[in-house]
CSV table of C-alpha atoms in Angstrom, one decimal:
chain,number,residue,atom,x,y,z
A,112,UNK,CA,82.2,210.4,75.2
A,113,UNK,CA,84.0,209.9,78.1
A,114,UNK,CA,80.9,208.1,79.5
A,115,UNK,CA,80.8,205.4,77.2
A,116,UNK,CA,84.8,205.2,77.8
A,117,UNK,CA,83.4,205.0,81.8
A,118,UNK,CA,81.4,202.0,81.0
A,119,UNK,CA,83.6,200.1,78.4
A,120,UNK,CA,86.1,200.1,81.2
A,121,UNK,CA,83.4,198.7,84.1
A,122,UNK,CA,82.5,196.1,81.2
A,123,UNK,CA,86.1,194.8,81.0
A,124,UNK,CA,86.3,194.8,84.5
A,125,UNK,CA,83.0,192.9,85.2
A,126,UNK,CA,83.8,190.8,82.2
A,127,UNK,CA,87.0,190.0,83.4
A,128,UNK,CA,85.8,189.2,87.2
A,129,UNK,CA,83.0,186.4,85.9
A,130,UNK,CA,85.9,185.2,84.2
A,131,UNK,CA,88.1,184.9,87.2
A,132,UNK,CA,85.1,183.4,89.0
A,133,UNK,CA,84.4,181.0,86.4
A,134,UNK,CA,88.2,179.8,86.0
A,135,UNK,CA,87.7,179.5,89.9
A,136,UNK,CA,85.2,176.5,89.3
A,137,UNK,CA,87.5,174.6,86.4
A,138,UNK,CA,90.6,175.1,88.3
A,139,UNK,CA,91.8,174.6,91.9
A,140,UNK,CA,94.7,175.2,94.5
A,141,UNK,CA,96.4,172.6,95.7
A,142,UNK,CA,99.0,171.5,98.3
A,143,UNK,CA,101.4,169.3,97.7
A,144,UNK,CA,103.9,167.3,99.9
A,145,UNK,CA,106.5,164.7,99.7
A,146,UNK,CA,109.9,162.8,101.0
A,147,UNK,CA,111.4,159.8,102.0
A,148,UNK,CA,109.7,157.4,104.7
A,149,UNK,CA,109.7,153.1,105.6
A,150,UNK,CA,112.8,152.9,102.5
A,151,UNK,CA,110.3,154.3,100.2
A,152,UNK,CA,108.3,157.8,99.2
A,153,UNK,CA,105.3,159.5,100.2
A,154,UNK,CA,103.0,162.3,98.1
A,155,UNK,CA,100.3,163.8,99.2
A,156,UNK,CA,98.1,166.1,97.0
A,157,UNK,CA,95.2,168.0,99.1
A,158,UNK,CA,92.9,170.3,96.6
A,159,UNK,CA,92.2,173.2,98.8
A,160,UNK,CA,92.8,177.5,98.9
A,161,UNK,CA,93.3,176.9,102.9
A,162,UNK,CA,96.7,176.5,104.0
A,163,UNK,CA,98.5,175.5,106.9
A,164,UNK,CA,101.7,176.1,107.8
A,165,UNK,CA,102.7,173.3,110.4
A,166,UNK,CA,100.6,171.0,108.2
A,167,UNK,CA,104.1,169.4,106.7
A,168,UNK,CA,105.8,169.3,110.1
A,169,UNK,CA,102.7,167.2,111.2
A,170,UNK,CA,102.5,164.7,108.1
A,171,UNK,CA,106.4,163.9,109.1
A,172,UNK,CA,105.7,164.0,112.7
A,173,UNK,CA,102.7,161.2,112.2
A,174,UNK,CA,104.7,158.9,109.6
A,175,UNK,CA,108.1,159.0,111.8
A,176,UNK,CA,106.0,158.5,115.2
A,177,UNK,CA,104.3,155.0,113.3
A,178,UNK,CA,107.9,154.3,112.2
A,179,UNK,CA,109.2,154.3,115.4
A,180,UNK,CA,106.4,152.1,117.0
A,181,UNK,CA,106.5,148.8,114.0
A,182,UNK,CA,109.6,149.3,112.3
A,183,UNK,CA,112.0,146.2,113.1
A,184,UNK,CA,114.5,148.0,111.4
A,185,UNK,CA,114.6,150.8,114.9
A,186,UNK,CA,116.5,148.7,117.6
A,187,UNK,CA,114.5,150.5,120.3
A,188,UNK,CA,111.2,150.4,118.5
A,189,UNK,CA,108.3,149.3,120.3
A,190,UNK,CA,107.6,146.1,117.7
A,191,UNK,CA,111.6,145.1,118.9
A,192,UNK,CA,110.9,145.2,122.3
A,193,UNK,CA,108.0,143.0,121.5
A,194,UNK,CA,110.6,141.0,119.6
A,195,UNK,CA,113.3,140.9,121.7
A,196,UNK,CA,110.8,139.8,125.1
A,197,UNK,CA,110.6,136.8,126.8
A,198,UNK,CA,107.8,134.3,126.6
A,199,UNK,CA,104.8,135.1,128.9
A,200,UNK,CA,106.1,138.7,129.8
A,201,UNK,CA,103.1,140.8,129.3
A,202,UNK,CA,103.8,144.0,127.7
A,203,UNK,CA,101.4,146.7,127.6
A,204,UNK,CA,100.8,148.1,123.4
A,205,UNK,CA,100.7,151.5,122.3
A,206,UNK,CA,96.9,152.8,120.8
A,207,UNK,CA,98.2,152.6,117.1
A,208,UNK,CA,100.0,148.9,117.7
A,209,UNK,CA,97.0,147.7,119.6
A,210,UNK,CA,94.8,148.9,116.8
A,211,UNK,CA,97.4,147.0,113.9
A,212,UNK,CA,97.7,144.0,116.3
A,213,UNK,CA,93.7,143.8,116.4
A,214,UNK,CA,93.0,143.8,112.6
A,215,UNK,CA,95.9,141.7,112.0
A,216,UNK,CA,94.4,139.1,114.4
A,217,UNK,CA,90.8,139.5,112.5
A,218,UNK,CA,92.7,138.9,109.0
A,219,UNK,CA,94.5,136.2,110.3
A,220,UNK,CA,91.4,134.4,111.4
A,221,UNK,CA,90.1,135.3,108.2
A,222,UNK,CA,92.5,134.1,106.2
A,223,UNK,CA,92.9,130.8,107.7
A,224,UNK,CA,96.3,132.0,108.4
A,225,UNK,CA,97.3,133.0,105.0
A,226,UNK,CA,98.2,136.3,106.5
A,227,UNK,CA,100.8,136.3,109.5
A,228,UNK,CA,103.1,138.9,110.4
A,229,UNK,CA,104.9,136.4,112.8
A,230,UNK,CA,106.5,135.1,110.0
A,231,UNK,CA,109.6,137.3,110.4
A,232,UNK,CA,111.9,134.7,111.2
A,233,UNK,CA,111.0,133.3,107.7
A,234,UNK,CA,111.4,137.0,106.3
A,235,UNK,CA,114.6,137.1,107.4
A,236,UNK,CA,115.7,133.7,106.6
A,237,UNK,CA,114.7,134.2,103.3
A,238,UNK,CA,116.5,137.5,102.8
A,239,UNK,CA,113.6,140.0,102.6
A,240,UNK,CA,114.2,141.4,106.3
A,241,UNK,CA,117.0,142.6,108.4
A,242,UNK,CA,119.2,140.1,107.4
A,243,UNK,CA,120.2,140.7,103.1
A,244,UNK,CA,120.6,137.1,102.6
A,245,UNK,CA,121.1,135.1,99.0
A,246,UNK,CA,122.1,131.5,100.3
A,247,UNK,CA,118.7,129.4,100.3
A,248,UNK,CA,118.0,128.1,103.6
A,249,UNK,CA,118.5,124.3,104.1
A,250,UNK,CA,114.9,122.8,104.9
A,251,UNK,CA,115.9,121.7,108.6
A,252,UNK,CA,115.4,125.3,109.0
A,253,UNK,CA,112.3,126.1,107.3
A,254,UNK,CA,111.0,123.5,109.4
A,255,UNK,CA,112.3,124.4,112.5
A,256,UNK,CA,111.3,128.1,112.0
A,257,UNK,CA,107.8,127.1,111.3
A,258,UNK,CA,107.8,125.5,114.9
A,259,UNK,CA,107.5,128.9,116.7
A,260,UNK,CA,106.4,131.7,113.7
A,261,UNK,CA,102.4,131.1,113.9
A,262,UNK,CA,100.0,133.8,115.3
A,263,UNK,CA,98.7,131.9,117.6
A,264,UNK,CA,102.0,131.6,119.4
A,265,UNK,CA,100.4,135.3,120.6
A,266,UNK,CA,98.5,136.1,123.4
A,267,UNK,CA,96.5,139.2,123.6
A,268,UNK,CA,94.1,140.6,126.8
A,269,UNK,CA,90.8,140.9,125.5
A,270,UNK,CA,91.0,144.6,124.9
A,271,UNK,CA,93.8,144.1,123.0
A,272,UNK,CA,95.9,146.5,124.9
A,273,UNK,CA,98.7,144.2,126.2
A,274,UNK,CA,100.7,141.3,124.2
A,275,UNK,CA,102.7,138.2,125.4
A,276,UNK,CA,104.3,135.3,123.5
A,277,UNK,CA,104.6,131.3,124.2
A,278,UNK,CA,108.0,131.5,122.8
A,279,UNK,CA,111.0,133.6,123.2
A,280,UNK,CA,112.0,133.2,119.4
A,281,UNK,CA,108.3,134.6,118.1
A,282,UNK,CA,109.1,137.8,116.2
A,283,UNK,CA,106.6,139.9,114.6
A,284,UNK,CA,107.2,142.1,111.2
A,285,UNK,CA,104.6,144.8,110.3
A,286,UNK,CA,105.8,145.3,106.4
A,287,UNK,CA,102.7,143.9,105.0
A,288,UNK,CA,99.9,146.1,107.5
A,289,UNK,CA,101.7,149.3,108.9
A,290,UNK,CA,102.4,151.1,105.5
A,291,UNK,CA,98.4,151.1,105.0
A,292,UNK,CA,98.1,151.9,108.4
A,293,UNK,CA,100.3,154.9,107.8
A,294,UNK,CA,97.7,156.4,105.1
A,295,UNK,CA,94.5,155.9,107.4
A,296,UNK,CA,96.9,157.7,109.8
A,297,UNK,CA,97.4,160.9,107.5
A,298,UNK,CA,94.0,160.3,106.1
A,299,UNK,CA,92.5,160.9,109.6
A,300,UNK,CA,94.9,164.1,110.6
A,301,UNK,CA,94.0,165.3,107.0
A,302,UNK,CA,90.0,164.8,107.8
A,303,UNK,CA,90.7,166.7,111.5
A,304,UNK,CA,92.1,169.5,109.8
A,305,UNK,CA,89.2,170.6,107.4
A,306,UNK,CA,90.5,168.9,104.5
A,307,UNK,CA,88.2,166.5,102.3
A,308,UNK,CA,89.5,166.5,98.5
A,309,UNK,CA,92.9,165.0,98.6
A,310,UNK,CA,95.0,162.0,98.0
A,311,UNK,CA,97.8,159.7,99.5
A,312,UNK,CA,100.4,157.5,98.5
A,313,UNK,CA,103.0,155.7,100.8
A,314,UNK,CA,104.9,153.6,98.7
A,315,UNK,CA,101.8,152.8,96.3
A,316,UNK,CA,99.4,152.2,99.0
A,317,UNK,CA,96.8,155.1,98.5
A,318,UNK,CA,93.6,156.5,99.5
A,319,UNK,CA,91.7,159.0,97.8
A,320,UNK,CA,89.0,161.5,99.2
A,321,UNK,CA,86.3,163.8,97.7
A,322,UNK,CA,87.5,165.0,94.3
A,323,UNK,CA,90.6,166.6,92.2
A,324,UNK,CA,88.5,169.6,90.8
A,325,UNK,CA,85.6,171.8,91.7
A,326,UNK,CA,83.7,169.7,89.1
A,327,UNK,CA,83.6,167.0,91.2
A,328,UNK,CA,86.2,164.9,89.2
A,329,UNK,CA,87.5,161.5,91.2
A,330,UNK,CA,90.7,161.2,91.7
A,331,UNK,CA,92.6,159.1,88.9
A,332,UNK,CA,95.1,156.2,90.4
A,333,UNK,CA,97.3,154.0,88.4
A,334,UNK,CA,97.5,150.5,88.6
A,335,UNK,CA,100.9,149.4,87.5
A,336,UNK,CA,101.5,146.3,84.9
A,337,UNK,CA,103.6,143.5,87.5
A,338,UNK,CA,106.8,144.0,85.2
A,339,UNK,CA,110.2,143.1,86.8
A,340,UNK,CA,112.5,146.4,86.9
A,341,UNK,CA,110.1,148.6,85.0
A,342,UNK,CA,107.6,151.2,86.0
A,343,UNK,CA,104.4,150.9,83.9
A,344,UNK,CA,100.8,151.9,84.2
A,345,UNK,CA,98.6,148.8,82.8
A,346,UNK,CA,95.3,151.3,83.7
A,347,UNK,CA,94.1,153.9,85.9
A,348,UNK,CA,91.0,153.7,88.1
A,349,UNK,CA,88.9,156.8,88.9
A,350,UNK,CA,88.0,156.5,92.6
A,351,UNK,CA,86.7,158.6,95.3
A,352,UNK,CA,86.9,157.7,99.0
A,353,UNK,CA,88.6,154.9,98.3
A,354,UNK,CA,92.2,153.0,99.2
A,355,UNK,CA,93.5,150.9,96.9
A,356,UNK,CA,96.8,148.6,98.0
A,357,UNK,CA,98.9,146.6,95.9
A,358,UNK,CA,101.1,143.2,96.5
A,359,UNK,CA,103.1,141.9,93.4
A,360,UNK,CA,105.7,139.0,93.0
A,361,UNK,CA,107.7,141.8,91.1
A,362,UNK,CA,108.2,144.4,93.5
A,363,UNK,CA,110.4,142.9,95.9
A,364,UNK,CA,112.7,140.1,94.8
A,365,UNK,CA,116.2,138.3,95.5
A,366,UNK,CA,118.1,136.2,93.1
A,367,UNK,CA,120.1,133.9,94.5
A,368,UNK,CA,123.5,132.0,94.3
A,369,UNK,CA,122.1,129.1,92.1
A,370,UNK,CA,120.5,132.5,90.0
A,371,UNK,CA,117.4,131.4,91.2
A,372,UNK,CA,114.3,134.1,91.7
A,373,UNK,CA,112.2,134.4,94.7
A,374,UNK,CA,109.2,136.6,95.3
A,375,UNK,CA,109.1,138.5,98.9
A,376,UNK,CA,105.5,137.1,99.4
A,377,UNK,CA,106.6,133.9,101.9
A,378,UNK,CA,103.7,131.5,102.6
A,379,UNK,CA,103.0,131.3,106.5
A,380,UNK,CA,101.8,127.0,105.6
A,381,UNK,CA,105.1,126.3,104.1
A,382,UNK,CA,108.0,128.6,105.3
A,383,UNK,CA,108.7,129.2,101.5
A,384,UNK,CA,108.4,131.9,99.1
A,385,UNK,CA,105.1,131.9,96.7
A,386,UNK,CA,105.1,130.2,93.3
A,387,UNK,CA,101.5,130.6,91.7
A,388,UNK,CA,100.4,132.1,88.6
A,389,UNK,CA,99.2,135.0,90.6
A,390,UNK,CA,101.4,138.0,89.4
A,391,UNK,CA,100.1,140.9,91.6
A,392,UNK,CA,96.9,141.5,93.4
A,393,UNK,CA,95.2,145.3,93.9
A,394,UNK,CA,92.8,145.4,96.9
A,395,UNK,CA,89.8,148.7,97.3
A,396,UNK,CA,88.9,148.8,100.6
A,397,UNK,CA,87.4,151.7,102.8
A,398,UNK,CA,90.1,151.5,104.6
A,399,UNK,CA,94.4,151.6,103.5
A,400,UNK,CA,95.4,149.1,106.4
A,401,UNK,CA,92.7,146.4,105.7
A,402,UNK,CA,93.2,146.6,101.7
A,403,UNK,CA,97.2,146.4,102.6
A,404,UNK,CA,96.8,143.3,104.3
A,405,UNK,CA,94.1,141.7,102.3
A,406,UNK,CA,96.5,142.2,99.3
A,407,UNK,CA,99.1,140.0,101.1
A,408,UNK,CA,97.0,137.2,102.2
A,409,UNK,CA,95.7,136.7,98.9
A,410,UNK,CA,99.5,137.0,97.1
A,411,UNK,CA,100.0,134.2,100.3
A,412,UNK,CA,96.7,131.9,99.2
A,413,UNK,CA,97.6,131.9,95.2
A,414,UNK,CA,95.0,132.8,92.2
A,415,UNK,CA,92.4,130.2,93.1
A,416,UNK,CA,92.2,130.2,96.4
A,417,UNK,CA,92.7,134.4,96.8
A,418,UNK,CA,89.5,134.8,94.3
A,419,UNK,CA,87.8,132.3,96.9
A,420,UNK,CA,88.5,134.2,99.6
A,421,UNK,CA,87.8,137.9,97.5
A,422,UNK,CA,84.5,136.9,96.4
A,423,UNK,CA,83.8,134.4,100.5
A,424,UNK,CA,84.0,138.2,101.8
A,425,UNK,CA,82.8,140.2,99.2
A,426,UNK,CA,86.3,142.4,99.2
A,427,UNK,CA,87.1,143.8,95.4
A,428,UNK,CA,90.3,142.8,93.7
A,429,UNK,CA,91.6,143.4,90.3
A,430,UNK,CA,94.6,140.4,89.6
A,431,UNK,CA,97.1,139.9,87.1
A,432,UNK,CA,98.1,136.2,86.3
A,433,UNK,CA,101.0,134.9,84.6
A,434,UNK,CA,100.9,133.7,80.9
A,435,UNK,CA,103.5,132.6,78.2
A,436,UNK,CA,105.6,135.2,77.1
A,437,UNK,CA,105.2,137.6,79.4
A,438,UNK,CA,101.9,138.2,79.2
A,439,UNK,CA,99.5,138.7,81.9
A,440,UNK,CA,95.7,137.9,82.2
A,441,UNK,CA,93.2,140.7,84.6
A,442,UNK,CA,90.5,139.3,86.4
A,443,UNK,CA,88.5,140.9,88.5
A,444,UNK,CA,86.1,139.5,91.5
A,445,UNK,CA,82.6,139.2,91.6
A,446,UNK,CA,82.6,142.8,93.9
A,447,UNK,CA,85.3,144.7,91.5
A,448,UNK,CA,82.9,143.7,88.5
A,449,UNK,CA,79.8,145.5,89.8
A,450,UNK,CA,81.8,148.3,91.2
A,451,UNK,CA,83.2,149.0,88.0
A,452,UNK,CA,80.2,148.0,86.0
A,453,UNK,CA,81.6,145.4,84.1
């Protein structure tokens, strides 16, 4: 009797362990961290039983580090003293600002100049910058702006490890590159510490790697509907070592005086802000800081031209467009279609 009592209790136990095992596969451990950075939020999810104590103190140390080199809201940031140089003074760049300068060169050439970050006169002019301001600017000054904010008013050494400008007014504003730049950042001191499964979000520029469960699950991202004032998922993508970036006429705005609505995205050709049927634009892209920037040139170009450039270089977009009552059309490029087997 007490035998069979011996082995009903080792058959619980063993029972019991395969279960534990087998829970093991369907559900994971994760690590989870957040807060405030750039005026917005950051989450980061990492599926993993491996912890690491200093892991937080080094997701803050890389974010505030980036901050401190493009932000032109930090007086002493290394972008400023860019900003605040005189024309022909070389000045020698950082690694992370030469690497954001170099890509934003590449884009810019791409583009045809639809993407510029040395618009930020304009930026400011127009109220989205430093300066919170709701009185249109008179068109003497658009025009006038335009004279000096063009990339090409930028000289660079061949390595792309020193910067100068023809003018002294040229001013340089990161906003649309360095968020993006930020995740490939955390993404790569993620990848150095032994992590694979996880995903990041600055802001709602994210990049997703590996998988959510030990059943090789992607990662599930929203895509949010381009409503004004409201937070709504219009679908959600299941990705894996992906980044996905997002630029939208409705999540940065100004009303002014008159009552009149303008969009954040400015166009580099005319010194004004955007008016196309082209509601929001989501990028994929290998990498955060190349989908970030894509997604602004193409808010820049407008519908027809932006599907132009998508499909010219093969880069897959999903876009909203504008229709009567707010209602919104999704189209997707020729590479988003076959990604997503449509």
């Amino acid at each position: 009797m007490n035998n069979m009592r011996i082995f009903k209790y080792f058959s619980i136990i063993i029972l019991l362990f395969i279960l534990v095992i087998w829970l093991s596969g369907v559900f994971s451990s994760y690590q989870e961290f957040s807060g405030s950075i750039y005026n917005t939020y950051y989450s980061i999810k990492i599926r993993s039983k491996k912890s690491n104590a200093n892991l937080s103190q080094q997701i803050k140390q890389t974010l505030d580090d980036i901050n401190s080199k493009m932000s032109v809201f930090i007086k002493d940031s290394e972008l400023n003293k860019i900003n605040q140089s005189k024309a022909y003074t070389n000045i020698r760049l950082s690694a992370d600002l030469s690497d954001v300068l170099k890509s934003a060169a590449k884009i810019n050439l791409e583009s045809d100049g639809y993407f510029d970050p040395s618009i930020s006169p304009l930026i400011d002019v127009w109220g989205f910058g430093r300066n919170k301001n709701t009185t249109t600017p008179k068109d003497s000054k658009i025009k006038e702006i335009l004279t000096y904010s063009k990339f090409n008013k930028l000289m660079f050494s061949d390595d792309y490890l020193t910067i100068s400008k023809k003018d002294d007014r040229t001013e340089l504003n990161l906003s649309a590159i360095a968020k993006g730049y930020a995740v490939d950042k955390i993404s790569q001191l993620l990848e150095k510490s032994g992590y694979q499964d996880y995903i990041i979000d600055i802001g709602g520029e994210v990049k997703a790697s590996g998988y959510r469960d030990n059943n090789k699950n992607p990662w599930n991202i929203g895509v949010s509907a381009p409503l004004k004032n409201k937070n709504s998922s219009a679908f959600v993508l299941t990705l894996t070592n992906t980044a996905v970036a997002t630029s939208g006429d409705y999540r940065n705005f100004i009303t002014a005086e008159n009552g009149e609505t303008f969009s954040h995205t400015i166009s580099p050709k005319t010194g004004y802000p955007v008016i196309d049927k082209l509601a929001s634009v989501t990028v994929l892209h290998q990498s955060c800081m190349m989908a970030d920037a894509y997604a602004t040139a193409i808010m820049a170009m407008g519908y027809e031209k932006g599907m132009q450039f998508a499909n010219k270089y093969k880069i897959p977009i999903i876009v909203f467009i504008h229709q009567q009552d707010n209602r919104f059309d999704i189209k997707l490029s020729d590479t988003a279609q076959t990604l997503m087997g449509e």
